[in-house]
Amino acid sequence: MNLAQTFKLAYRNIWRNKTRSWLSVLAVGIGMALLLLMVSVLEGEMRGALDNTIRLQSGHLQIRPAAYAENKISLKWDDLIDNPTEVAEKIKSIPQVAIATPRLIASAILSVKDQSKGVQILGIDPASAANQPFRQGMLAGNFITADDREGILIGNLLAEKLNLKTGDQVNLLAATSNGDMNQQIFTVRGVFTTRTPGYDENTIFMPLAKAQAFTVTENHASLIFIMLQNADQAEAVAQALKSNNLKVLTWREQNMFITQFEDYANAFFVVLYLIVLGITATVVTNTLVMAVFERTREIGILSAIGMKGSGIMAQFLTEAALLATGGVIAGLILGGALVAYYTINGIYIGDYGITGVLFEDRIYAHLTVQNTLNLAVVTYLVTLVASLYPARLAARLEPVEALHGLGE
Amino acid sequence: MEVAKVSNVTRVYKIGEIETQALRGVNLSIQSGEFTALVGPSGSGKTTLLQLFGLLDQPTSGNVYINGKDATAFNRNQRADLRKSSIGFVFQFFALIPTLTAYENVEMPLLLNGMNPVERKRRVNEMLEAVGLENRAQHRPDQLSGGQQQRAAVARALATNPKLILADEPTANLDTENGKQVMDIMQKLNQETGVTFIFATHDPRVFGYAKRIVTLQDGLITQDNQAHGK
């Protein structure tokens, strides 16, 4: 029997019990839709976290002094980059570089009335395009200017926590490069949001020159923040920038935690896939086993007229393939709709933070062609594997047993 | 020429600890062109013998020969191949595939034999015409009467031009008129094409058609008579 005939017979058999076939297709479809949603939420979460962390914190590349050590905020001149504006200008001349700007990081305590909170001062060049995410996120007031000697910007969550608004005055107490403490009254010029709770609650901006003066770091900066035309060029540009007294860190090196977390999450999701697909497979197996029992006599007839076990097996596998095709299509439609909804609206997670990773307060689903194809193929294969047992059961029926009841 | 033969076959069914001897050492040779009825009461072993001739079952001991070949040691696939090419079946219940039309049911064994589409179409139409179902070709089994279904089953059995047709109680579920029609068709095909028929039956209406009547009782052949037929 040729493929077309096998297909025709399988198609008609599928429609013999419409309700059962639809339920099987739906089971496969719902299983696949849930997995599509899960995988796209994870992809969206990781992509969002990486994108945020690159945009707000790590850049594609960072130039650090040779003495730089992770998790250490030092203002000693040896631990800082000397003459950072000149270094940044040189880096900007490299064609692959879109933005290069110096930044100074310092720890401080912000006090207002009887409340205080530990914050991180980020000294920035207000004119740099690197600040675009912050400019776009301005909720109130104006962005700081390079010559502002008293102005700062604060995140909206910090503003809410300390009940601050534009024009309010705050006291900042910070350690200086020589180990002394310095304090000054600053005015809140504006409130920004990055929609990243970890960032908006802990970061304040002030112009680089003022930050240098406040922390007595003079013409020094903690890092040069670099954005490239294309993230994939990071390794090549890092190689070109290598020097003895400076360290070049790529976004991959800085955000290894995110990629490792993604690997870990993927491993965990494999277990979830197995559970969901296992349930789906059970439904398909059950449907086909019932079909085998209902059609035992027909199997006997086909066997009697000369159809071999392999032909009978092919018949049931084709039926499973049709169910799988329907299930995958249903899964794509249902899953597509779910993913589309959460791609647009996101899932609110609130202040969910991991040190060093900047999660937004919403996760937006992100479905890739690769993930869709992978899931479609896996769902299809799992459905086919689930049909092996009933197909084999049918193929191994002895003709005389299958025909039982036809004779005396 | 000998089409089928069983030599000293026994068949024991075991259900739990209980053994039932359906055949107790049967010898029977069927010659080409015969129109033989296996008769006997229920439980006499006629269906079991028919199933052994049809290679649907295997004897507990003894040998089964089809077209001179000892098929006893054949594996499942070899038995399926031999059934496909040489043996046609008509069952008591009108054993058609319910999702296929009469035409497609008759076509099925030809598809399994890999016949080309043009020849296949010609052969299916020829067989449907032979059993008087040319106008019901596109009807599914549930749209056919019992007699029409059994005639379609006869057409299917004959489609591949087998040497041997095995019919198990072919008239048991048919009324007198339809039973007669089916028997008339099978007799006509036997006379015109020379195809060999073996029936298992306890329907006295069928006895009259048989050229040879083999009587079984308790798993043994008790009589083997040549008859004149209708």
PDB file of N, CA, C and O in Angstrom, chain A residues 378-402:
ATOM      1  N   VAL A 378      10.007  18.717  18.762  1.00  0.00           N
ATOM      2  CA  VAL A 378      10.007  17.851  19.954  1.00  0.00           C
ATOM      3  C   VAL A 378       8.588  17.330  20.226  1.00  0.00           C
ATOM      4  O   VAL A 378       8.386  16.135  20.474  1.00  0.00           O
ATOM      5  N   THR A 379       7.590  18.221  20.129  1.00  0.00           N
ATOM      6  CA  THR A 379       6.195  17.800  20.360  1.00  0.00           C
ATOM      7  C   THR A 379       5.798  16.728  19.349  1.00  0.00           C
ATOM      8  O   THR A 379       5.183  15.716  19.691  1.00  0.00           O
ATOM      9  N   TYR A 380       6.170  16.958  18.096  1.00  0.00           N
ATOM     10  CA  TYR A 380       5.837  16.011  17.028  1.00  0.00           C
ATOM     11  C   TYR A 380       6.475  14.647  17.314  1.00  0.00           C
ATOM     12  O   TYR A 380       5.814  13.610  17.251  1.00  0.00           O
ATOM     13  N   LEU A 381       7.749  14.688  17.664  1.00  0.00           N
ATOM     14  CA  LEU A 381       8.465  13.426  17.903  1.00  0.00           C
ATOM     15  C   LEU A 381       7.912  12.706  19.135  1.00  0.00           C
ATOM     16  O   LEU A 381       7.737  11.480  19.106  1.00  0.00           O
ATOM     17  N   VAL A 382       7.628  13.471  20.191  1.00  0.00           N
ATOM     18  CA  VAL A 382       7.102  12.840  21.416  1.00  0.00           C
ATOM     19  C   VAL A 382       5.764  12.157  21.111  1.00  0.00           C
ATOM     20  O   VAL A 382       5.499  11.040  21.561  1.00  0.00           O
ATOM     21  N   THR A 383       4.928  12.820  20.295  1.00  0.00           N
ATOM     22  CA  THR A 383       3.637  12.225  19.938  1.00  0.00           C
ATOM     23  C   THR A 383       3.848  10.932  19.150  1.00  0.00           C
ATOM     24  O   THR A 383       3.166   9.934  19.382  1.00  0.00           O
ATOM     25  N   LEU A 384       4.816  10.962  18.239  1.00  0.00           N
ATOM     26  CA  LEU A 384       5.087   9.751  17.453  1.00  0.00           C
ATOM     27  C   LEU A 384       5.622   8.627  18.346  1.00  0.00           C
ATOM     28  O   LEU A 384       5.217   7.476  18.227  1.00  0.00           O
ATOM     29  N   VAL A 385       6.529   9.002  19.255  1.00  0.00           N
ATOM     30  CA  VAL A 385       7.087   7.991  20.166  1.00  0.00           C
ATOM     31  C   VAL A 385       5.972   7.397  21.032  1.00  0.00           C
ATOM     32  O   VAL A 385       5.913   6.193  21.260  1.00  0.00           O
ATOM     33  N   ALA A 386       5.028   8.280  21.452  1.00  0.00           N
ATOM     34  CA  ALA A 386       3.914   7.814  22.287  1.00  0.00           C
ATOM     35  C   ALA A 386       3.036   6.819  21.529  1.00  0.00           C
ATOM     36  O   ALA A 386       2.348   6.010  22.140  1.00  0.00           O
ATOM     37  N   SER A 387       3.061   6.900  20.195  1.00  0.00           N
ATOM     38  CA  SER A 387       2.197   6.002  19.419  1.00  0.00           C
ATOM     39  C   SER A 387       2.879   4.673  19.104  1.00  0.00           C
ATOM     40  O   SER A 387       2.263   3.774  18.549  1.00  0.00           O
ATOM     41  N   LEU A 388       4.153   4.579  19.456  1.00  0.00           N
ATOM     42  CA  LEU A 388       4.884   3.337  19.120  1.00  0.00           C
ATOM     43  C   LEU A 388       4.275   2.129  19.819  1.00  0.00           C
ATOM     44  O   LEU A 388       4.128   1.067  19.226  1.00  0.00           O
ATOM     45  N   TYR A 389       3.922   2.322  21.105  1.00  0.00           N
ATOM     46  CA  TYR A 389       3.389   1.177  21.842  1.00  0.00           C
ATOM     47  C   TYR A 389       2.080   0.671  21.225  1.00  0.00           C
ATOM     48  O   TYR A 389       1.975  -0.508  20.886  1.00  0.00           O
ATOM     49  N   PRO A 390       1.055   1.565  21.027  1.00  0.00           N
ATOM     50  CA  PRO A 390      -0.168   1.048  20.414  1.00  0.00           C
ATOM     51  C   PRO A 390       0.046   0.515  18.994  1.00  0.00           C
ATOM     52  O   PRO A 390      -0.584  -0.473  18.609  1.00  0.00           O
ATOM     53  N   ALA A 391       0.934   1.167  18.236  1.00  0.00           N
ATOM     54  CA  ALA A 391       1.179   0.704  16.865  1.00  0.00           C
ATOM     55  C   ALA A 391       1.781  -0.700  16.886  1.00  0.00           C
ATOM     56  O   ALA A 391       1.423  -1.578  16.091  1.00  0.00           O
ATOM     57  N   ARG A 392       2.681  -0.909  17.815  1.00  0.00           N
ATOM     58  CA  ARG A 392       3.323  -2.214  17.944  1.00  0.00           C
ATOM     59  C   ARG A 392       2.312  -3.257  18.433  1.00  0.00           C
ATOM     60  O   ARG A 392       2.303  -4.399  17.975  1.00  0.00           O
ATOM     61  N   LEU A 393       1.458  -2.810  19.338  1.00  0.00           N
ATOM     62  CA  LEU A 393       0.407  -3.692  19.866  1.00  0.00           C
ATOM     63  C   LEU A 393      -0.458  -4.187  18.708  1.00  0.00           C
ATOM     64  O   LEU A 393      -0.771  -5.390  18.611  1.00  0.00           O
ATOM     65  N   ALA A 394      -0.830  -3.270  17.811  1.00  0.00           N
ATOM     66  CA  ALA A 394      -1.668  -3.637  16.667  1.00  0.00           C
ATOM     67  C   ALA A 394      -0.918  -4.555  15.717  1.00  0.00           C
ATOM     68  O   ALA A 394      -1.456  -5.546  15.224  1.00  0.00           O
ATOM     69  N   ALA A 395       0.357  -4.223  15.487  1.00  0.00           N
ATOM     70  CA  ALA A 395       1.148  -4.986  14.519  1.00  0.00           C
ATOM     71  C   ALA A 395       1.406  -6.411  14.991  1.00  0.00           C
ATOM     72  O   ALA A 395       1.569  -7.322  14.190  1.00  0.00           O
ATOM     73  N   ARG A 396       1.441  -6.610  16.292  1.00  0.00           N
ATOM     74  CA  ARG A 396       1.796  -7.937  16.817  1.00  0.00           C
ATOM     75  C   ARG A 396       0.580  -8.835  17.049  1.00  0.00           C
ATOM     76  O   ARG A 396       0.722  -9.967  17.479  1.00  0.00           O
ATOM     77  N   LEU A 397      -0.615  -8.292  16.797  1.00  0.00           N
ATOM     78  CA  LEU A 397      -1.813  -9.131  16.968  1.00  0.00           C
ATOM     79  C   LEU A 397      -1.760 -10.297  15.981  1.00  0.00           C
ATOM     80  O   LEU A 397      -1.503 -10.102  14.795  1.00  0.00           O
ATOM     81  N   GLU A 398      -1.997 -11.480  16.479  1.00  0.00           N
ATOM     82  CA  GLU A 398      -2.085 -12.633  15.583  1.00  0.00           C
ATOM     83  C   GLU A 398      -3.398 -12.513  14.821  1.00  0.00           C
ATOM     84  O   GLU A 398      -4.435 -12.194  15.423  1.00  0.00           O
ATOM     85  N   PRO A 399      -3.399 -12.767  13.505  1.00  0.00           N
ATOM     86  CA  PRO A 399      -4.625 -12.613  12.720  1.00  0.00           C
ATOM     87  C   PRO A 399      -5.801 -13.362  13.339  1.00  0.00           C
ATOM     88  O   PRO A 399      -6.905 -12.831  13.431  1.00  0.00           O
ATOM     89  N   VAL A 400      -5.542 -14.581  13.784  1.00  0.00           N
ATOM     90  CA  VAL A 400      -6.646 -15.383  14.304  1.00  0.00           C
ATOM     91  C   VAL A 400      -7.207 -14.796  15.600  1.00  0.00           C
ATOM     92  O   VAL A 400      -8.414 -14.854  15.848  1.00  0.00           O
ATOM     93  N   GLU A 401      -6.325 -14.193  16.384  1.00  0.00           N
ATOM     94  CA  GLU A 401      -6.803 -13.544  17.630  1.00  0.00           C
ATOM     95  C   GLU A 401      -7.593 -12.283  17.283  1.00  0.00           C
ATOM     96  O   GLU A 401      -8.622 -11.993  17.884  1.00  0.00           O
ATOM     97  N   ALA A 402      -7.054 -11.547  16.300  1.00  0.00           N
ATOM     98  CA  ALA A 402      -7.711 -10.305  15.912  1.00  0.00           C
ATOM     99  C   ALA A 402      -9.097 -10.579  15.326  1.00  0.00           C
ATOM    100  O   ALA A 402     -10.036  -9.811  15.522  1.00  0.00           O
TER     101      ALA A 402
END
